[in-house]
mmCIF file of N, CA and C in Angstrom:
data_model
loop_
_atom_site.group_PDB
_atom_site.id
_atom_site.type_symbol
_atom_site.label_atom_id
_atom_site.label_comp_id
_atom_site.label_asym_id
_atom_site.label_seq_id
_atom_site.Cartn_x
_atom_site.Cartn_y
_atom_site.Cartn_z
ATOM 1 N N UNK A 304 101.766 70.669 119.059
ATOM 2 C CA UNK A 304 100.573 69.919 118.765
ATOM 3 C C UNK A 304 99.986 70.416 117.444
ATOM 4 N N UNK A 305 99.536 69.500 116.626
ATOM 5 C CA UNK A 305 98.970 69.819 115.327
ATOM 6 C C UNK A 305 97.457 69.989 115.428
ATOM 7 N N UNK A 306 96.925 70.942 114.668
ATOM 8 C CA UNK A 306 95.480 71.132 114.596
ATOM 9 C C UNK A 306 94.889 70.378 113.409
ATOM 10 N N UNK A 307 95.715 69.638 112.702
ATOM 11 C CA UNK A 307 95.274 68.913 111.521
ATOM 12 C C UNK A 307 94.717 67.547 111.896
ATOM 13 N N UNK A 308 93.587 67.232 111.311
ATOM 14 C CA UNK A 308 92.971 65.923 111.483
ATOM 15 C C UNK A 308 92.839 65.312 110.097
ATOM 16 N N UNK A 309 93.277 64.099 109.940
ATOM 17 C CA UNK A 309 93.152 63.406 108.656
ATOM 18 C C UNK A 309 92.002 62.419 108.718
ATOM 19 N N UNK A 310 91.151 62.474 107.707
ATOM 20 C CA UNK A 310 90.006 61.566 107.607
ATOM 21 C C UNK A 310 89.994 60.947 106.214
ATOM 22 N N UNK A 311 89.508 59.734 106.131
ATOM 23 C CA UNK A 311 89.271 59.155 104.814
ATOM 24 C C UNK A 311 88.077 59.877 104.194
ATOM 25 N N UNK A 312 87.922 59.742 102.907
ATOM 26 C CA UNK A 312 86.762 60.339 102.245
ATOM 27 C C UNK A 312 85.470 59.809 102.833
ATOM 28 N N UNK A 313 85.428 58.513 103.111
ATOM 29 C CA UNK A 313 84.210 57.915 103.673
ATOM 30 C C UNK A 313 83.918 58.466 105.072
ATOM 31 N N UNK A 314 84.960 58.610 105.887
ATOM 32 C CA UNK A 314 84.765 59.152 107.234
ATOM 33 C C UNK A 314 84.280 60.600 107.162
ATOM 34 N N UNK A 315 84.820 61.372 106.229
ATOM 35 C CA UNK A 315 84.394 62.761 106.069
ATOM 36 C C UNK A 315 82.949 62.822 105.577
ATOM 37 N N UNK A 316 82.600 61.941 104.663
ATOM 38 C CA UNK A 316 81.217 61.883 104.179
ATOM 39 C C UNK A 316 80.264 61.513 105.309
ATOM 40 N N UNK A 317 80.660 60.550 106.131
ATOM 41 C CA UNK A 317 79.830 60.152 107.274
ATOM 42 C C UNK A 317 79.645 61.313 108.251
ATOM 43 N N UNK A 318 80.723 62.033 108.527
ATOM 44 C CA UNK A 318 80.661 63.173 109.436
ATOM 45 C C UNK A 318 79.747 64.263 108.875
ATOM 46 N N UNK A 319 79.911 64.571 107.597
ATOM 47 C CA UNK A 319 79.083 65.605 106.968
ATOM 48 C C UNK A 319 77.612 65.210 106.985
ATOM 49 N N UNK A 320 77.326 63.941 106.709
ATOM 50 C CA UNK A 320 75.936 63.473 106.730
ATOM 51 C C UNK A 320 75.353 63.560 108.137
ATOM 52 N N UNK A 321 76.163 63.268 109.133
ATOM 53 C CA UNK A 321 75.708 63.368 110.525
ATOM 54 C C UNK A 321 75.381 64.813 110.882
ATOM 55 N N UNK A 322 76.249 65.729 110.495
ATOM 56 C CA UNK A 322 76.015 67.157 110.776
ATOM 57 C C UNK A 322 74.710 67.616 110.128
ATOM 58 N N UNK A 323 74.509 67.245 108.875
ATOM 59 C CA UNK A 323 73.282 67.645 108.182
ATOM 60 C C UNK A 323 72.051 66.984 108.799
ATOM 61 N N UNK A 324 72.191 65.728 109.181
ATOM 62 C CA UNK A 324 71.080 65.030 109.830
ATOM 63 C C UNK A 324 70.690 65.682 111.143
ATOM 64 N N UNK A 325 71.688 66.052 111.929
ATOM 65 C CA UNK A 325 71.407 66.709 113.207
ATOM 66 C C UNK A 325 70.786 68.085 113.017
ATOM 67 N N UNK A 326 71.008 68.685 111.851
ATOM 68 C CA UNK A 326 70.397 69.981 111.559
ATOM 69 C C UNK A 326 68.955 69.836 111.090
ATOM 70 N N UNK A 327 68.540 68.585 110.767
ATOM 71 C CA UNK A 327 67.162 68.361 110.341
ATOM 72 C C UNK A 327 67.010 67.883 108.916
ATOM 73 N N UNK A 328 68.085 67.420 108.314
ATOM 74 C CA UNK A 328 68.029 66.919 106.943
ATOM 75 C C UNK A 328 67.739 65.423 106.964
ATOM 76 N N UNK A 329 66.805 64.980 106.124
ATOM 77 C CA UNK A 329 66.495 63.550 106.081
ATOM 78 C C UNK A 329 67.729 62.778 105.629
ATOM 79 N N UNK A 330 67.819 61.534 106.053
ATOM 80 C CA UNK A 330 69.014 60.707 105.844
ATOM 81 C C UNK A 330 69.455 60.630 104.381
ATOM 82 N N UNK A 331 68.550 60.323 103.479
ATOM 83 C CA UNK A 331 68.931 60.174 102.069
ATOM 84 C C UNK A 331 69.481 61.479 101.508
ATOM 85 N N UNK A 332 68.880 62.582 101.858
ATOM 86 C CA UNK A 332 69.362 63.882 101.378
ATOM 87 C C UNK A 332 70.701 64.229 102.008
ATOM 88 N N UNK A 333 70.846 63.975 103.298
ATOM 89 C CA UNK A 333 72.116 64.256 103.971
ATOM 90 C C UNK A 333 73.249 63.478 103.320
ATOM 91 N N UNK A 334 73.001 62.230 102.988
ATOM 92 C CA UNK A 334 74.024 61.400 102.326
ATOM 93 C C UNK A 334 74.367 61.946 100.945
ATOM 94 N N UNK A 335 73.365 62.343 100.207
ATOM 95 C CA UNK A 335 73.574 62.872 98.864
ATOM 96 C C UNK A 335 74.396 64.159 98.899
ATOM 97 N N UNK A 336 74.030 65.056 99.797
ATOM 98 C CA UNK A 336 74.759 66.324 99.936
ATOM 99 C C UNK A 336 76.184 66.062 100.405
ATOM 100 N N UNK A 337 76.349 65.218 101.400
ATOM 101 C CA UNK A 337 77.684 64.908 101.919
ATOM 102 C C UNK A 337 78.573 64.340 100.827
ATOM 103 N N UNK A 338 78.037 63.427 100.036
ATOM 104 C CA UNK A 338 78.795 62.814 98.936
ATOM 105 C C UNK A 338 79.263 63.885 97.943
ATOM 106 N N UNK A 339 78.379 64.821 97.616
ATOM 107 C CA UNK A 339 78.727 65.881 96.661
ATOM 108 C C UNK A 339 79.793 66.817 97.228
ATOM 109 N N UNK A 340 79.676 67.172 98.496
ATOM 110 C CA UNK A 340 80.660 68.072 99.107
ATOM 111 C C UNK A 340 82.040 67.423 99.172
ATOM 112 N N UNK A 341 82.086 66.167 99.574
ATOM 113 C CA UNK A 341 83.369 65.460 99.669
ATOM 114 C C UNK A 341 83.965 65.287 98.282
ATOM 115 N N UNK A 342 83.140 64.996 97.302
ATOM 116 C CA UNK A 342 83.647 64.841 95.928
ATOM 117 C C UNK A 342 84.239 66.151 95.415
ATOM 118 N N UNK A 343 83.617 67.262 95.723
ATOM 119 C CA UNK A 343 84.154 68.559 95.301
ATOM 120 C C UNK A 343 85.537 68.767 95.900
ATOM 121 N N UNK A 344 85.688 68.474 97.184
ATOM 122 C CA UNK A 344 87.000 68.598 97.814
ATOM 123 C C UNK A 344 88.014 67.655 97.172
ATOM 124 N N UNK A 345 87.605 66.423 96.919
ATOM 125 C CA UNK A 345 88.508 65.442 96.313
ATOM 126 C C UNK A 345 88.967 65.895 94.935
ATOM 127 N N UNK A 346 88.113 66.639 94.250
ATOM 128 C CA UNK A 346 88.459 67.159 92.931
ATOM 129 C C UNK A 346 89.189 68.502 92.993
ATOM 130 N N UNK A 347 89.501 68.966 94.200
ATOM 131 C CA UNK A 347 90.249 70.203 94.361
ATOM 132 C C UNK A 347 89.417 71.467 94.259
ATOM 133 N N UNK A 348 88.110 71.344 94.428
ATOM 134 C CA UNK A 348 87.217 72.500 94.326
ATOM 135 C C UNK A 348 86.710 72.817 95.729
ATOM 136 N N UNK A 349 87.620 73.284 96.565
ATOM 137 C CA UNK A 349 87.324 73.512 97.983
ATOM 138 C C UNK A 349 86.195 74.517 98.198
ATOM 139 N N UNK A 350 86.016 75.442 97.270
ATOM 140 C CA UNK A 350 84.960 76.442 97.429
ATOM 141 C C UNK A 350 83.569 75.825 97.436
ATOM 142 N N UNK A 351 83.446 74.592 96.945
ATOM 143 C CA UNK A 351 82.153 73.919 96.888
ATOM 144 C C UNK A 351 82.166 72.605 97.681
ATOM 145 N N UNK A 352 83.150 72.485 98.560
ATOM 146 C CA UNK A 352 83.305 71.264 99.345
ATOM 147 C C UNK A 352 82.747 71.392 100.745
ATOM 148 N N UNK A 353 83.334 70.644 101.663
ATOM 149 C CA UNK A 353 82.817 70.588 103.032
ATOM 150 C C UNK A 353 82.925 71.923 103.763
ATOM 151 N N UNK A 354 83.655 72.873 103.204
ATOM 152 C CA UNK A 354 83.684 74.211 103.797
ATOM 153 C C UNK A 354 82.280 74.819 103.814
ATOM 154 N N UNK A 355 81.409 74.350 102.956
ATOM 155 C CA UNK A 355 80.026 74.839 102.904
ATOM 156 C C UNK A 355 79.128 74.192 103.967
ATOM 157 N N UNK A 356 79.615 73.152 104.610
ATOM 158 C CA UNK A 356 78.799 72.392 105.548
ATOM 159 C C UNK A 356 78.182 73.247 106.662
ATOM 160 N N UNK A 357 78.932 74.096 107.345
ATOM 161 C CA UNK A 357 78.295 74.907 108.403
ATOM 162 C C UNK A 357 77.158 75.785 107.868
ATOM 163 N N UNK A 358 77.358 76.375 106.699
ATOM 164 C CA UNK A 358 76.309 77.221 106.121
ATOM 165 C C UNK A 358 75.097 76.385 105.724
ATOM 166 N N UNK A 359 75.330 75.229 105.119
ATOM 167 C CA UNK A 359 74.215 74.367 104.718
ATOM 168 C C UNK A 359 73.399 73.934 105.935
ATOM 169 N N UNK A 360 74.082 73.523 107.003
ATOM 170 C CA UNK A 360 73.381 73.106 108.214
ATOM 171 C C UNK A 360 72.595 74.271 108.801
ATOM 172 N N UNK A 361 73.187 75.452 108.822
ATOM 173 C CA UNK A 361 72.497 76.639 109.349
ATOM 174 C C UNK A 361 71.276 76.985 108.494
ATOM 175 N N UNK A 362 71.381 76.799 107.185
ATOM 176 C CA UNK A 362 70.258 77.104 106.298
ATOM 177 C C UNK A 362 69.101 76.130 106.518
ATOM 178 N N UNK A 363 69.403 74.885 106.838
ATOM 179 C CA UNK A 363 68.336 73.934 107.174
ATOM 180 C C UNK A 363 67.672 74.359 108.482
ATOM 181 N N UNK A 364 68.496 74.674 109.482
ATOM 182 C CA UNK A 364 67.936 75.081 110.784
ATOM 183 C C UNK A 364 67.069 76.328 110.653
ATOM 184 N N UNK A 365 67.467 77.245 109.787
ATOM 185 C CA UNK A 365 66.736 78.500 109.615
ATOM 186 C C UNK A 365 65.514 78.355 108.709
ATOM 187 N N UNK A 366 65.399 77.227 108.023
ATOM 188 C CA UNK A 366 64.271 77.021 107.120
ATOM 189 C C UNK A 366 64.497 77.518 105.707
ATOM 190 N N UNK A 367 65.689 78.006 105.411
ATOM 191 C CA UNK A 367 65.982 78.439 104.048
ATOM 192 C C UNK A 367 65.986 77.239 103.100
ATOM 193 N N UNK A 368 66.399 76.092 103.607
ATOM 194 C CA UNK A 368 66.382 74.834 102.877
ATOM 195 C C UNK A 368 65.500 73.877 103.667
ATOM 196 N N UNK A 369 64.604 73.192 102.992
ATOM 197 C CA UNK A 369 63.729 72.231 103.652
ATOM 198 C C UNK A 369 64.485 70.907 103.767
ATOM 199 N N UNK A 370 64.941 70.612 104.959
ATOM 200 C CA UNK A 370 65.738 69.408 105.181
ATOM 201 C C UNK A 370 64.985 68.118 104.939
ATOM 202 N N UNK A 371 63.679 68.138 105.150
ATOM 203 C CA UNK A 371 62.873 66.936 104.964
ATOM 204 C C UNK A 371 62.299 66.781 103.568
ATOM 205 N N UNK A 372 62.677 67.676 102.663
ATOM 206 C CA UNK A 372 62.130 67.635 101.305
ATOM 207 C C UNK A 372 62.498 66.340 100.588
ATOM 208 N N UNK A 373 61.544 65.832 99.823
ATOM 209 C CA UNK A 373 61.786 64.678 98.961
ATOM 210 C C UNK A 373 61.495 65.106 97.527
ATOM 211 N N UNK A 374 62.500 65.044 96.662
ATOM 212 C CA UNK A 374 62.270 65.463 95.276
ATOM 213 C C UNK A 374 61.278 64.547 94.571
ATOM 214 N N UNK A 375 60.549 65.129 93.623
ATOM 215 C CA UNK A 375 59.547 64.394 92.854
ATOM 216 C C UNK A 375 59.838 64.603 91.375
ATOM 217 N N UNK A 376 59.869 63.503 90.631
ATOM 218 C CA UNK A 376 60.130 63.560 89.193
ATOM 219 C C UNK A 376 58.864 63.255 88.412
ATOM 220 N N UNK A 377 58.651 64.011 87.341
ATOM 221 C CA UNK A 377 57.547 63.739 86.418
ATOM 222 C C UNK A 377 58.108 63.765 85.004
ATOM 223 N N UNK A 378 57.543 62.950 84.108
ATOM 224 C CA UNK A 378 58.017 62.961 82.724
ATOM 225 C C UNK A 378 57.823 64.334 82.090
ATOM 226 N N UNK A 379 58.723 64.660 81.203
ATOM 227 C CA UNK A 379 58.625 65.896 80.417
ATOM 228 C C UNK A 379 58.841 65.499 78.961
ATOM 229 N N UNK A 380 57.790 65.127 78.295
ATOM 230 C CA UNK A 380 57.906 64.623 76.935
ATOM 231 C C UNK A 380 58.441 63.201 76.940
ATOM 232 N N UNK A 381 58.949 62.769 75.794
ATOM 233 C CA UNK A 381 59.443 61.388 75.682
ATOM 234 C C UNK A 381 60.893 61.238 76.099
ATOM 235 N N UNK A 382 61.639 62.326 76.153
ATOM 236 C CA UNK A 382 63.067 62.236 76.466
ATOM 237 C C UNK A 382 63.470 63.189 77.580
ATOM 238 N N UNK A 383 62.544 63.481 78.461
ATOM 239 C CA UNK A 383 62.871 64.424 79.515
ATOM 240 C C UNK A 383 62.205 64.104 80.832
ATOM 241 N N UNK A 384 62.724 64.744 81.850
ATOM 242 C CA UNK A 384 62.169 64.607 83.187
ATOM 243 C C UNK A 384 62.264 65.964 83.872
ATOM 244 N N UNK A 385 61.238 66.274 84.624
ATOM 245 C CA UNK A 385 61.225 67.510 85.413
ATOM 246 C C UNK A 385 61.222 67.085 86.876
ATOM 247 N N UNK A 386 62.171 67.614 87.645
ATOM 248 C CA UNK A 386 62.284 67.248 89.049
ATOM 249 C C UNK A 386 62.055 68.484 89.905
ATOM 250 N N UNK A 387 61.094 68.385 90.795
ATOM 251 C CA UNK A 387 60.828 69.433 91.772
ATOM 252 C C UNK A 387 61.574 69.047 93.041
ATOM 253 N N UNK A 388 62.558 69.866 93.430
ATOM 254 C CA UNK A 388 63.353 69.586 94.627
ATOM 255 C C UNK A 388 62.609 69.946 95.914
ATOM 256 N N UNK A 389 61.426 70.527 95.783
ATOM 257 C CA UNK A 389 60.554 70.829 96.928
ATOM 258 C C UNK A 389 61.227 71.738 97.953
ATOM 259 N N UNK A 390 62.009 72.694 97.478
ATOM 260 C CA UNK A 390 62.717 73.663 98.319
ATOM 261 C C UNK A 390 63.806 73.022 99.175
ATOM 262 N N UNK A 391 64.238 71.856 98.757
ATOM 263 C CA UNK A 391 65.318 71.165 99.455
ATOM 264 C C UNK A 391 66.637 71.311 98.713
ATOM 265 N N UNK A 392 67.593 70.506 99.113
ATOM 266 C CA UNK A 392 68.893 70.510 98.463
ATOM 267 C C UNK A 392 68.777 70.005 97.032
ATOM 268 N N UNK A 393 69.633 70.520 96.173
ATOM 269 C CA UNK A 393 69.621 70.125 94.763
ATOM 270 C C UNK A 393 70.192 68.728 94.549
ATOM 271 N N UNK A 394 71.149 68.319 95.354
ATOM 272 C CA UNK A 394 71.840 67.058 95.093
ATOM 273 C C UNK A 394 70.916 65.844 95.060
ATOM 274 N N UNK A 395 69.969 65.695 95.980
ATOM 275 C CA UNK A 395 69.041 64.563 95.875
ATOM 276 C C UNK A 395 68.182 64.642 94.608
ATOM 277 N N UNK A 396 67.819 65.860 94.201
ATOM 278 C CA UNK A 396 67.047 66.033 92.968
ATOM 279 C C UNK A 396 67.887 65.646 91.754
ATOM 280 N N UNK A 397 69.152 65.998 91.778
ATOM 281 C CA UNK A 397 70.055 65.621 90.689
ATOM 282 C C UNK A 397 70.206 64.106 90.642
ATOM 283 N N UNK A 398 70.360 63.474 91.801
ATOM 284 C CA UNK A 398 70.456 62.012 91.846
ATOM 285 C C UNK A 398 69.222 61.368 91.217
ATOM 286 N N UNK A 399 68.051 61.875 91.568
ATOM 287 C CA UNK A 399 66.806 61.340 91.018
ATOM 288 C C UNK A 399 66.755 61.562 89.509
ATOM 289 N N UNK A 400 67.139 62.736 89.063
ATOM 290 C CA UNK A 400 67.143 63.031 87.628
ATOM 291 C C UNK A 400 68.075 62.081 86.875
ATOM 292 N N UNK A 401 69.259 61.861 87.406
ATOM 293 C CA UNK A 401 70.213 60.968 86.736
ATOM 294 C C UNK A 401 69.646 59.557 86.640
ATOM 295 N N UNK A 402 69.008 59.075 87.685
ATOM 296 C CA UNK A 402 68.388 57.746 87.637
ATOM 297 C C UNK A 402 67.332 57.674 86.533
ATOM 298 N N UNK A 403 66.507 58.690 86.464
ATOM 299 C CA UNK A 403 65.440 58.703 85.446
ATOM 300 C C UNK A 403 66.023 58.841 84.042
ATOM 301 N N UNK A 404 67.057 59.678 83.896
ATOM 302 C CA UNK A 404 67.667 59.874 82.578
ATOM 303 C C UNK A 404 68.350 58.600 82.089
ATOM 304 N N UNK A 405 68.955 57.890 83.008
ATOM 305 C CA UNK A 405 69.622 56.637 82.628
ATOM 306 C C UNK A 405 68.611 55.645 82.061
ATOM 307 N N UNK A 406 67.388 55.674 82.553
ATOM 308 C CA UNK A 406 66.350 54.779 82.038
ATOM 309 C C UNK A 406 65.809 55.254 80.688
ATOM 310 N N UNK A 407 65.790 56.559 80.460
ATOM 311 C CA UNK A 407 65.253 57.100 79.213
ATOM 312 C C UNK A 407 66.235 56.999 78.044
ATOM 313 N N UNK A 408 67.489 57.204 78.303
ATOM 314 C CA UNK A 408 68.480 57.324 77.237
ATOM 315 C C UNK A 408 68.538 56.111 76.307
ATOM 316 N N UNK A 409 68.499 54.879 76.808
ATOM 317 C CA UNK A 409 68.527 53.745 75.881
ATOM 318 C C UNK A 409 67.333 53.725 74.917
ATOM 319 N N UNK A 410 66.216 54.287 75.353
ATOM 320 C CA UNK A 410 65.011 54.292 74.520
ATOM 321 C C UNK A 410 65.022 55.434 73.507
ATOM 322 N N UNK A 411 65.578 56.577 73.913
ATOM 323 C CA UNK A 411 65.468 57.780 73.092
ATOM 324 C C UNK A 411 66.792 58.233 72.472
ATOM 325 N N UNK A 412 67.902 57.760 72.989
ATOM 326 C CA UNK A 412 69.208 58.170 72.482
ATOM 327 C C UNK A 412 69.718 59.445 73.123
ATOM 328 N N UNK A 413 68.829 60.193 73.739
ATOM 329 C CA UNK A 413 69.185 61.435 74.410
ATOM 330 C C UNK A 413 68.119 61.711 75.463
ATOM 331 N N UNK A 414 68.500 62.399 76.513
ATOM 332 C CA UNK A 414 67.519 62.759 77.538
ATOM 333 C C UNK A 414 67.972 64.036 78.224
ATOM 334 N N UNK A 415 67.026 64.746 78.779
ATOM 335 C CA UNK A 415 67.331 66.006 79.451
ATOM 336 C C UNK A 415 66.506 66.123 80.727
ATOM 337 N N UNK A 416 67.018 66.906 81.657
ATOM 338 C CA UNK A 416 66.306 67.107 82.919
ATOM 339 C C UNK A 416 66.263 68.590 83.265
ATOM 340 N N UNK A 417 65.193 68.965 83.920
ATOM 341 C CA UNK A 417 65.064 70.308 84.479
ATOM 342 C C UNK A 417 64.778 70.131 85.965
ATOM 343 N N UNK A 418 65.487 70.877 86.792
ATOM 344 C CA UNK A 418 65.290 70.805 88.242
ATOM 345 C C UNK A 418 64.824 72.165 88.726
ATOM 346 N N UNK A 419 63.744 72.161 89.495
ATOM 347 C CA UNK A 419 63.175 73.409 89.994
ATOM 348 C C UNK A 419 63.137 73.395 91.518
ATOM 349 N N UNK A 420 62.964 74.567 92.071
ATOM 350 C CA UNK A 420 62.766 74.744 93.514
ATOM 351 C C UNK A 420 63.852 74.092 94.352
ATOM 352 N N UNK A 421 65.102 74.354 93.966
ATOM 353 C CA UNK A 421 66.207 73.732 94.699
ATOM 354 C C UNK A 421 67.172 74.767 95.256
ATOM 355 N N UNK A 422 67.959 74.310 96.152
ATOM 356 C CA UNK A 422 69.061 75.043 96.757
ATOM 357 C C UNK A 422 70.239 75.007 95.778
ATOM 358 N N UNK A 423 71.332 75.609 96.135
ATOM 359 C CA UNK A 423 72.570 75.632 95.350
ATOM 360 C C UNK A 423 72.947 74.228 94.873
ATOM 361 N N UNK A 424 73.357 74.089 93.589
ATOM 362 C CA UNK A 424 73.613 72.753 93.069
ATOM 363 C C UNK A 424 75.072 72.354 93.009
ATOM 364 N N UNK A 425 75.959 73.180 93.523
ATOM 365 C CA UNK A 425 77.356 72.764 93.636
ATOM 366 C C UNK A 425 78.124 72.776 92.341
ATOM 367 N N UNK A 426 79.038 71.847 92.202
ATOM 368 C CA UNK A 426 79.912 71.773 91.031
ATOM 369 C C UNK A 426 79.110 71.227 89.864
ATOM 370 N N UNK A 427 78.890 72.067 88.867
ATOM 371 C CA UNK A 427 78.045 71.685 87.731
ATOM 372 C C UNK A 427 78.633 70.506 86.950
ATOM 373 N N UNK A 428 79.928 70.395 86.907
ATOM 374 C CA UNK A 428 80.554 69.327 86.139
ATOM 375 C C UNK A 428 80.329 67.950 86.699
ATOM 376 N N UNK A 429 79.960 67.873 87.953
ATOM 377 C CA UNK A 429 79.711 66.557 88.532
ATOM 378 C C UNK A 429 78.394 66.027 88.046
#
């Protein structure tokens, strides 16, 4: 008998989001984190993939990460944004920053973001 289970990327993302949700992470954040973990694995960076899921869920349960946190973005000059992750996961804050930067870049030609009060941000290249 094999101990190997094969899942599609979407099924793995759904499973990871469910685990995080059951640990107390709000749905949007759980989805964002799950997407980042699965993408890391898909890119061959297992050290930052779903192997981190048990630790992330435990950190939410322990209060090290605020599972219900909602990141807040404020302008930082004409070409920047500052995102407070509110002691939650970094991935939802990064998602918010990217959305805001995409809106700024056509106007300014360049944009930058700073993210504060966040958990581990995973694979920087993503």
